[in-house]
mmCIF file of C-alpha atoms and ligand atoms in Angstrom:
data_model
loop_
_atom_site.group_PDB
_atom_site.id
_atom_site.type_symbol
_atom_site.label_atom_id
_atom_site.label_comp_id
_atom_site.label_asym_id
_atom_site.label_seq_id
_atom_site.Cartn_x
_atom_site.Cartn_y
_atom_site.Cartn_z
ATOM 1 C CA UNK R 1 0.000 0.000 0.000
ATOM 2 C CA UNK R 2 1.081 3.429 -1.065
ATOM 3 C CA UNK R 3 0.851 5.877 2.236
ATOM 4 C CA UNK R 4 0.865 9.011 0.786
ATOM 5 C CA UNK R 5 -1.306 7.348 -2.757
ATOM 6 C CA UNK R 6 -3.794 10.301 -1.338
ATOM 7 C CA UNK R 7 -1.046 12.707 -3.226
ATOM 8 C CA UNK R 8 -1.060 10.925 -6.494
ATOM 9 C CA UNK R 9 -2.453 14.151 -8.964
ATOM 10 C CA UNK R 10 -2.856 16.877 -6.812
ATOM 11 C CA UNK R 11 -0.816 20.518 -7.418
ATOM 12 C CA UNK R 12 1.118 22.232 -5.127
ATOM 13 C CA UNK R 13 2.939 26.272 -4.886
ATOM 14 C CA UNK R 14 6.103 26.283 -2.835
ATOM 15 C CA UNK R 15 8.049 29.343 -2.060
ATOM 16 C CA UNK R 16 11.763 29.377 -2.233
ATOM 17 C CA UNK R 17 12.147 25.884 -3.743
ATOM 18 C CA UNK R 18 15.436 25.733 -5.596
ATOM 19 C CA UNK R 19 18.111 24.779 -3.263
ATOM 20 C CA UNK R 20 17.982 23.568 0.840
ATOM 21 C CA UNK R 21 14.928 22.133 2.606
ATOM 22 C CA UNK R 22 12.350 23.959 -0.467
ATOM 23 C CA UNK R 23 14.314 21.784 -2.916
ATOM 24 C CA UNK R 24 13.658 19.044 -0.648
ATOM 25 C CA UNK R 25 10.627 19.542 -0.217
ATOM 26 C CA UNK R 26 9.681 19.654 -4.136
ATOM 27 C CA UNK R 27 11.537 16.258 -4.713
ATOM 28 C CA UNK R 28 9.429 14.598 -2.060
ATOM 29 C CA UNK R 29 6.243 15.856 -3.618
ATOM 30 C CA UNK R 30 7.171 15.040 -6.805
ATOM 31 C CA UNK R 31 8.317 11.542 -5.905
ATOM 32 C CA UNK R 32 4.378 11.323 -4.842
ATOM 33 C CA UNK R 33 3.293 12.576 -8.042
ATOM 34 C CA UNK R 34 2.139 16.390 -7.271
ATOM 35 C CA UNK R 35 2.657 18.857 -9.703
ATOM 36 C CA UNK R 36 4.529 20.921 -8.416
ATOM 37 C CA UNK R 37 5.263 24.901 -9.347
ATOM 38 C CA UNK R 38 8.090 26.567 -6.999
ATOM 39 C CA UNK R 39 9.501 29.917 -6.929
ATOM 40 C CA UNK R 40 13.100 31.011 -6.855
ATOM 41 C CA UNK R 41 14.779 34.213 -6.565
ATOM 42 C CA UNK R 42 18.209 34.098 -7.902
ATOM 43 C CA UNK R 43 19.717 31.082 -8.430
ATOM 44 C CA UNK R 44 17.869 30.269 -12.343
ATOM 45 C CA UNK R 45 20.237 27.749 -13.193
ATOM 46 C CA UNK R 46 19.543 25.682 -9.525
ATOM 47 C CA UNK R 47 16.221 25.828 -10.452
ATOM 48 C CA UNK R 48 16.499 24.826 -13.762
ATOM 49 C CA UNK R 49 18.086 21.476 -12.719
ATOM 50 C CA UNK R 50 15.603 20.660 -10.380
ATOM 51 C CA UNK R 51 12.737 21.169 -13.141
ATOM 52 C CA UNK R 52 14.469 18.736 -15.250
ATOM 53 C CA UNK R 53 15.392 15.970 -12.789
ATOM 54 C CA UNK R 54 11.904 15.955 -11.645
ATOM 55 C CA UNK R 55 9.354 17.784 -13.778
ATOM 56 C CA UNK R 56 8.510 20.604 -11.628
ATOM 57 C CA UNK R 57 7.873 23.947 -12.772
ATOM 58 C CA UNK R 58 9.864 26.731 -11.824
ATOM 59 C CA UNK R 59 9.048 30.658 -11.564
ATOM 60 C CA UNK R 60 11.166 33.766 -10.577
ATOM 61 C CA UNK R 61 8.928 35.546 -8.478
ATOM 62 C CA UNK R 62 10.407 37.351 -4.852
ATOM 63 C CA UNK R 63 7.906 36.066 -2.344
ATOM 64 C CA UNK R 64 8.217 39.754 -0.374
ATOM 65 C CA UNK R 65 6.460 41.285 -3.695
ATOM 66 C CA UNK R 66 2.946 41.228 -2.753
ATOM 67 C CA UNK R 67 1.832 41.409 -6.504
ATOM 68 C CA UNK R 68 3.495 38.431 -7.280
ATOM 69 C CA UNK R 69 0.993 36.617 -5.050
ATOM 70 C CA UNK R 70 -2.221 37.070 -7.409
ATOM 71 C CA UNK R 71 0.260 36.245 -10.427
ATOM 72 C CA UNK R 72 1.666 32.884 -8.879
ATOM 73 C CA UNK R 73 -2.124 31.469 -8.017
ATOM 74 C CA UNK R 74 -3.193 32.337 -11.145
ATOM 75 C CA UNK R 75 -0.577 30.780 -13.250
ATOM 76 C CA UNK R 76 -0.660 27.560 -10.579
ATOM 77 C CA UNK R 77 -4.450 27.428 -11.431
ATOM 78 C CA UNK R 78 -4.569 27.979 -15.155
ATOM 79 C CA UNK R 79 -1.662 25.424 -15.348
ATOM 80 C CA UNK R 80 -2.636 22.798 -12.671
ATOM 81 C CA UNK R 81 -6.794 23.499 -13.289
ATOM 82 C CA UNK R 82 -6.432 23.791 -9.377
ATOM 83 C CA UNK R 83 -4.266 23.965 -6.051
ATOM 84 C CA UNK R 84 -4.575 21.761 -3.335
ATOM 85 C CA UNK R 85 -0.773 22.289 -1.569
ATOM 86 C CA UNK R 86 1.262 25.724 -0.148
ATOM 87 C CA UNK R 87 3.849 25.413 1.500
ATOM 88 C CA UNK R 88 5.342 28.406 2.643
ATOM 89 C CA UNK R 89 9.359 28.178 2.674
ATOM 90 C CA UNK R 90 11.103 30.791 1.508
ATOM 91 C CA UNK R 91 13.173 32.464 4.332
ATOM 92 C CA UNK R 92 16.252 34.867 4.977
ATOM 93 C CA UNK R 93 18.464 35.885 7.951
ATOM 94 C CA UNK R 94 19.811 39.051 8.704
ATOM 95 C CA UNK R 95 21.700 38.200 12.170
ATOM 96 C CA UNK R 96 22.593 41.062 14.317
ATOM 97 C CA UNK R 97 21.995 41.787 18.287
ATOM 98 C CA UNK R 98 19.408 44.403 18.691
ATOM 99 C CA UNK R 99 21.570 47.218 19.104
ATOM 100 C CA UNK R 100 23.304 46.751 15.598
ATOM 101 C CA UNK R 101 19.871 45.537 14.339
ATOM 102 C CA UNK R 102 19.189 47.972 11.135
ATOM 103 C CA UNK R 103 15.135 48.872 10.472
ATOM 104 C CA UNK R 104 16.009 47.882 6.586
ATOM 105 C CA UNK R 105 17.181 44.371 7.257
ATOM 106 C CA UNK R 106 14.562 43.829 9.714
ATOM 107 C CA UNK R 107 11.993 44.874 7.534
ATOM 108 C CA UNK R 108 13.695 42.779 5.003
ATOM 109 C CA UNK R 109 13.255 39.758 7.112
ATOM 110 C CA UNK R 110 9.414 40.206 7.725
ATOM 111 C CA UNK R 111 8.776 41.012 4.374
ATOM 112 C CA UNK R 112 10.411 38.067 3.145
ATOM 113 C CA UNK R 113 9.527 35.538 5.919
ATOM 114 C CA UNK R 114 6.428 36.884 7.198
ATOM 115 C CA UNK R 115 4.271 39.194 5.077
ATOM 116 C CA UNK R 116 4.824 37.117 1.841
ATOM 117 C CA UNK R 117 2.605 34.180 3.850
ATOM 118 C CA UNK R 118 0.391 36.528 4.368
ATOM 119 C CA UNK R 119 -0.011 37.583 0.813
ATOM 120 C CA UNK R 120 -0.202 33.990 -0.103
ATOM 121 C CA UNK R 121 -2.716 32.481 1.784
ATOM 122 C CA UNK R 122 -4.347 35.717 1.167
ATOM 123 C CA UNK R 123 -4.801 35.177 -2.005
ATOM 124 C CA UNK R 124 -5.020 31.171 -2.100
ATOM 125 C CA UNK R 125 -7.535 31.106 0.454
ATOM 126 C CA UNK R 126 -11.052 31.769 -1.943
ATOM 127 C CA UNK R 127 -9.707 29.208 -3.705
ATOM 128 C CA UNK R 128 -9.610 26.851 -1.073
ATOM 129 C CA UNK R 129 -12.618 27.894 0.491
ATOM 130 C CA UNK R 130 -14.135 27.359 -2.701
ATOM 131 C CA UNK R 131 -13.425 24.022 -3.181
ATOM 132 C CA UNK R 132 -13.647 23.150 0.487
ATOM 133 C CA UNK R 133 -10.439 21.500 0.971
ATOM 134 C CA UNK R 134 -6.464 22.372 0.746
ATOM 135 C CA UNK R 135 -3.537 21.828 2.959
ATOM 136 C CA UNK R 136 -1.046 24.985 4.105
ATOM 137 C CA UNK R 137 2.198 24.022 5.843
ATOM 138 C CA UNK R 138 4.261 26.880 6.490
ATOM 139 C CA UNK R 139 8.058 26.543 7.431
ATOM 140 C CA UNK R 140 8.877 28.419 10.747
ATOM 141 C CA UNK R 141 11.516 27.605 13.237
ATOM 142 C CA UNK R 142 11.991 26.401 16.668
ATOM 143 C CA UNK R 143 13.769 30.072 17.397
ATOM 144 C CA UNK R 144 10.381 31.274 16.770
ATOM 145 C CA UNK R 145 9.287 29.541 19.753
ATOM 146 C CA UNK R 146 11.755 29.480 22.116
ATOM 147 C CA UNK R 147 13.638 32.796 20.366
ATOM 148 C CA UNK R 148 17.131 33.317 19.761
ATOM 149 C CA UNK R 149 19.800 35.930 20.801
ATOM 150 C CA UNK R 150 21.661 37.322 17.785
ATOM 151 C CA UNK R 151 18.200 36.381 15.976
ATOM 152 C CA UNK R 152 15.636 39.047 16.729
ATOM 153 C CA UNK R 153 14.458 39.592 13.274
ATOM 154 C CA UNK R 154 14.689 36.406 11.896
ATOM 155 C CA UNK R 155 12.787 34.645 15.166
ATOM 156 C CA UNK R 156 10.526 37.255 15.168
ATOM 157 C CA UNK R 157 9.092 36.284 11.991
ATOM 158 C CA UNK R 158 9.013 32.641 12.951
ATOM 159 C CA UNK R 159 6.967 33.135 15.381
ATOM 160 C CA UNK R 160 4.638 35.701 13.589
ATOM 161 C CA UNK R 161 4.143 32.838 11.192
ATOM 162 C CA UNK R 162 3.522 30.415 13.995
ATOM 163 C CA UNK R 163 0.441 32.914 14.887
ATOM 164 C CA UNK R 164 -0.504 32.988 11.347
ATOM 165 C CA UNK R 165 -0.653 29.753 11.212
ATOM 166 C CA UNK R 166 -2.475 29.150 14.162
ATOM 167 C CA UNK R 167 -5.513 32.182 13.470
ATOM 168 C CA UNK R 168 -5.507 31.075 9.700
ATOM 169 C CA UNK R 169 -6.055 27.345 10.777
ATOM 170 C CA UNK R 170 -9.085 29.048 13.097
ATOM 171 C CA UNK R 171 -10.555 31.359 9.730
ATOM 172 C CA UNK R 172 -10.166 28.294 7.200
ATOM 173 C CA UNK R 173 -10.935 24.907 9.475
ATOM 174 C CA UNK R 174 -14.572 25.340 8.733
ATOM 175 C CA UNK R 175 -14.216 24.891 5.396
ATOM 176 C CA UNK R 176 -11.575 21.423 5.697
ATOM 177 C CA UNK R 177 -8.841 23.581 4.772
ATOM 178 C CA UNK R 178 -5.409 22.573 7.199
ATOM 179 C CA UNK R 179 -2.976 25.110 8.292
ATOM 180 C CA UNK R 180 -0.400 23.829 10.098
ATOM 181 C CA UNK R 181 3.471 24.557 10.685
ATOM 182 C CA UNK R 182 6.847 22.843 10.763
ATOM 183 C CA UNK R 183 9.615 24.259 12.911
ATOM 184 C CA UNK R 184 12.960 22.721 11.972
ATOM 185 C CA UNK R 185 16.131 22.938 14.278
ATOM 186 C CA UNK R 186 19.105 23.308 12.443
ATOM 187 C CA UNK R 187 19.389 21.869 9.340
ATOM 188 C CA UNK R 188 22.158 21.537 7.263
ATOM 189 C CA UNK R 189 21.731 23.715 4.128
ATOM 190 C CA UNK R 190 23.681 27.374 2.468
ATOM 191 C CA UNK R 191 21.405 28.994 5.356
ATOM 192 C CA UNK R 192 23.351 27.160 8.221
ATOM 193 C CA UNK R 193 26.441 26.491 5.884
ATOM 194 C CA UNK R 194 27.699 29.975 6.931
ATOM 195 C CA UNK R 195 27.406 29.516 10.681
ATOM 196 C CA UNK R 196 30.277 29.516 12.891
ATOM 197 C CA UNK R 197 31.585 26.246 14.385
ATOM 198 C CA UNK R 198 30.671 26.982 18.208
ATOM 199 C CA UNK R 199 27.187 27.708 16.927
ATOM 200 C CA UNK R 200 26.730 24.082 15.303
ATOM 201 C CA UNK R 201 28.468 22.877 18.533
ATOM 202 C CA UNK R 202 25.826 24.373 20.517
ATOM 203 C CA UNK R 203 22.719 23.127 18.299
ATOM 204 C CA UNK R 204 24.395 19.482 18.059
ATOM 205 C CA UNK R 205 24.804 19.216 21.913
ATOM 206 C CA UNK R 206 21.262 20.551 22.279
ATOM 207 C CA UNK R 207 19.567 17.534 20.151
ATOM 208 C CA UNK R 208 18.568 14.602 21.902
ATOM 209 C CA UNK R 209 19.666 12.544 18.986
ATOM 210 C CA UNK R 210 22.927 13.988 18.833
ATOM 211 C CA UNK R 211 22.891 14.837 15.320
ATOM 212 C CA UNK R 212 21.917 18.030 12.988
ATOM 213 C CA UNK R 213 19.575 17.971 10.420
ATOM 214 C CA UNK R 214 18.921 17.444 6.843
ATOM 215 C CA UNK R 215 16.288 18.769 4.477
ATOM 216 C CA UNK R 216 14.854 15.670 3.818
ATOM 217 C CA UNK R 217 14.185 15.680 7.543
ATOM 218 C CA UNK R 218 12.355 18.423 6.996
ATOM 219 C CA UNK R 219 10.585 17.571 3.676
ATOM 220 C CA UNK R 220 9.341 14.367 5.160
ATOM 221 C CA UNK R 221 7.319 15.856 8.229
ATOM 222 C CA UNK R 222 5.864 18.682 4.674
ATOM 223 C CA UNK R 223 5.080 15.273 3.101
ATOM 224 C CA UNK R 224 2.994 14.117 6.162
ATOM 225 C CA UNK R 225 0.933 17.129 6.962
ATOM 226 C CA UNK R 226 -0.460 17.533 3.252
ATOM 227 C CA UNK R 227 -1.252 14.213 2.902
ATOM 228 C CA UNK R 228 -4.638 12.745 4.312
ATOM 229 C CA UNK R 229 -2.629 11.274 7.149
ATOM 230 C CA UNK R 230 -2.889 14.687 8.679
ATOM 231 C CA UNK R 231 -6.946 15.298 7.639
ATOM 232 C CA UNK R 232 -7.334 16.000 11.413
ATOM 233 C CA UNK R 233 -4.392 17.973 12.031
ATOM 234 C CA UNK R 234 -4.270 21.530 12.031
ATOM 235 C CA UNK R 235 -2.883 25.014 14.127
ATOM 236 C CA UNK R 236 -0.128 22.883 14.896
ATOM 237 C CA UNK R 237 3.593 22.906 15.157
ATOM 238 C CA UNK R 238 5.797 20.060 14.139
ATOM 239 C CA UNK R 239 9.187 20.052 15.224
ATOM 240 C CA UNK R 240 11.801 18.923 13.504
ATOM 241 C CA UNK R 241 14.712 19.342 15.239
ATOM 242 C CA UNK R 242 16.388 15.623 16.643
ATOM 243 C CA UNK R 243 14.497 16.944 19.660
ATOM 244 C CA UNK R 244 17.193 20.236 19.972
ATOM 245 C CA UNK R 245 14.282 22.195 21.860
ATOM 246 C CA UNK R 246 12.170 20.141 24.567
HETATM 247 P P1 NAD C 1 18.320 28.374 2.018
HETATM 248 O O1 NAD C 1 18.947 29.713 2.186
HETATM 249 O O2 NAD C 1 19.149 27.251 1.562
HETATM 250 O O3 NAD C 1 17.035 28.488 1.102
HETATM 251 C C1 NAD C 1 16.127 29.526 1.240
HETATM 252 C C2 NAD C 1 15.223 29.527 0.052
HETATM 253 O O4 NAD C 1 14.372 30.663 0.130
HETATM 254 C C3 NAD C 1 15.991 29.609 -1.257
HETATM 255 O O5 NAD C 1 15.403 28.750 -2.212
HETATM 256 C C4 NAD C 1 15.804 31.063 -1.666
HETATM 257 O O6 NAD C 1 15.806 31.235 -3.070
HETATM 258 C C5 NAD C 1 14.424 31.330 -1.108
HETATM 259 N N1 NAD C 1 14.187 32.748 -0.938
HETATM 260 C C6 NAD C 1 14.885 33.633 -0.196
HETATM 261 N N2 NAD C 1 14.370 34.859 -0.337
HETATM 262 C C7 NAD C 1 13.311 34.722 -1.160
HETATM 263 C C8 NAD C 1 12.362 35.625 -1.684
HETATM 264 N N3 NAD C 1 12.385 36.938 -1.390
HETATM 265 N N4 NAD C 1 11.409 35.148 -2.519
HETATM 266 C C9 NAD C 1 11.368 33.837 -2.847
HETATM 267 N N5 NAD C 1 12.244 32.935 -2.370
HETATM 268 C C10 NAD C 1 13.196 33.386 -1.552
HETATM 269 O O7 NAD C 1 17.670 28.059 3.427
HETATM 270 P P2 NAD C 1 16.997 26.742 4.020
HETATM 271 O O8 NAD C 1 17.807 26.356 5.177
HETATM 272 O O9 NAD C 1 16.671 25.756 2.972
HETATM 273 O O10 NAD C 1 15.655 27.415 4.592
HETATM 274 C C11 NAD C 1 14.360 27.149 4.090
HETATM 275 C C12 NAD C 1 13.356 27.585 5.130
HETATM 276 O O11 NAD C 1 13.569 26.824 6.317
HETATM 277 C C13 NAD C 1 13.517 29.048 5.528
HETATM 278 O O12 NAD C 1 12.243 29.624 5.731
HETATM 279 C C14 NAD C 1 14.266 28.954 6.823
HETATM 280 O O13 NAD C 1 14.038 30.053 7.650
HETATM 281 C C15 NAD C 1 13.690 27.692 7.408
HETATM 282 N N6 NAD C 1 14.518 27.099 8.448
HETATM 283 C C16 NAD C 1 15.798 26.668 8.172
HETATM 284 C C17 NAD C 1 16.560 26.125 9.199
HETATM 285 C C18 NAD C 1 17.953 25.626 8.977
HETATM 286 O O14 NAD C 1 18.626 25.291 9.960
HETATM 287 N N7 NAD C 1 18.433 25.546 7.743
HETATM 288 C C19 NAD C 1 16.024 26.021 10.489
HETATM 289 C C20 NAD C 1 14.742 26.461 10.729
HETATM 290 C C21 NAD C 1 13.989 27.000 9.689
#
């Protein structure tokens, strides 16, 4: 028996998918046969590659530009006839304590992590409503729970999109659509790649498992909560994170 055979034909938008855990993420789903269209801001020939190893479709399109929003639907419908998957991953860091902490990058950060979910589900949710039925996983962080010194902008937008999640789950339950989150530890991928070495010391002692992720980790857990293993599952936050914050 297939687990996830639920999957087989449905259509999925995911933000930032070209490299990391998004990239991950769009390999799973296409492994389980969803359509997939992903958006990518810079690297075009990353995203190129993963379109022909496995058949996704690929747009430029910065998630922080709320007009690309109505543009990205759209196209996902007129291509796909309908969307039944968004997965919200696209995310940047600007790390600074507070007191070096510049307005630009931290507007940067929400824009980018925060108010392009927002615009998204904004615009996805007639659509699901419509239809009665979709599945919204958006990718936060466990710093957005617990938060993080060094981290203010970044895990303040985590945990803005943990809210999100959570009231958006409230608006759209009623009409069997599921909004839930994942909140990854650290995971190895060109985000974490540039940390120092006392910082991956720190977030390997703190797992349970004694070991950091890897984006399949994450894409696994994305996997789950749109398939109809998770129909009764949503406002929730799945960690993902070897068990680095319990
Ligand atoms: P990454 O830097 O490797 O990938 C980030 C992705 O977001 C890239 O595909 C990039 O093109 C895309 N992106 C960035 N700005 C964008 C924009 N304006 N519009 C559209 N796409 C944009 O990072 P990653 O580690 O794969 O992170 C993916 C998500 O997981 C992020 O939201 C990140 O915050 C979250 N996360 C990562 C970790 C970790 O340890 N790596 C931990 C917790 C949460």
């Amino acid at each position: 028996m297939n687990t996830f055979a639920s999957l087989n034909g449905k259509s999925a938008i995911v933000t930032g998918g070209s490299r990391g855990i998004g990239r991950a993420i769009v390999t799973r789903l296409r492994q389980h046969n969803v359509s997939v269209l992903f958006t990518y801001v810079q690297a075009r020939e990353e995203a190129e590659a993963l379109c022909a190893e496995t058949g996704a479709l690929a747009i430029n399109a910065d998630a922080a530009d709320p007009e690309n929003a109505a543009m990205l639907v759209t196209h996902a419908i007129e291509t796909f006839g309908q969307i039944d998957i968004l997965v919200l991953n696209a995310g940047i860091t600007r790390d600074r304590v507070i007191w070096k902490l510049l307005e630009a990058d931290f507007d940067q950060v929400m824009a980018t992590n925060l108010k392009s979910a927002f615009y998204l589900i904004r615009e996805v949710a007639p659509h699901f409503r419509e239809r009665q039925s979709g599945k919204i996983v958006t990718v936060s962080s466990i710093n957005g729970l617990r938060g993080k010194g060094g981290q203010v902008a970044y895990a303040t937008s985590k945990g803005g999109l943990i809210a999100l999640t959570k009231s958006v789950a409230r608006e759209l339950g009623p009409k069997n659509v599921q909004v839930n989150a994942v909140a990854p530890g650290f995971i190895e991928t060109d985000m974490t790649r540039a940390a120092s070495q006392s910082v991956r010391d720190i977030a390997l002692a703190e797992t349970a498992l004694g070991r950091l992720g890897q984006p399949q980790h994450v894409a696994d857990a994305v996997l789950f909560l749109v398939s109809d293993l998770a129909d009764h599952i949503t406002g929730q936050v799945l960690q993902v994170d070897g068990g680095q914050l319990t």
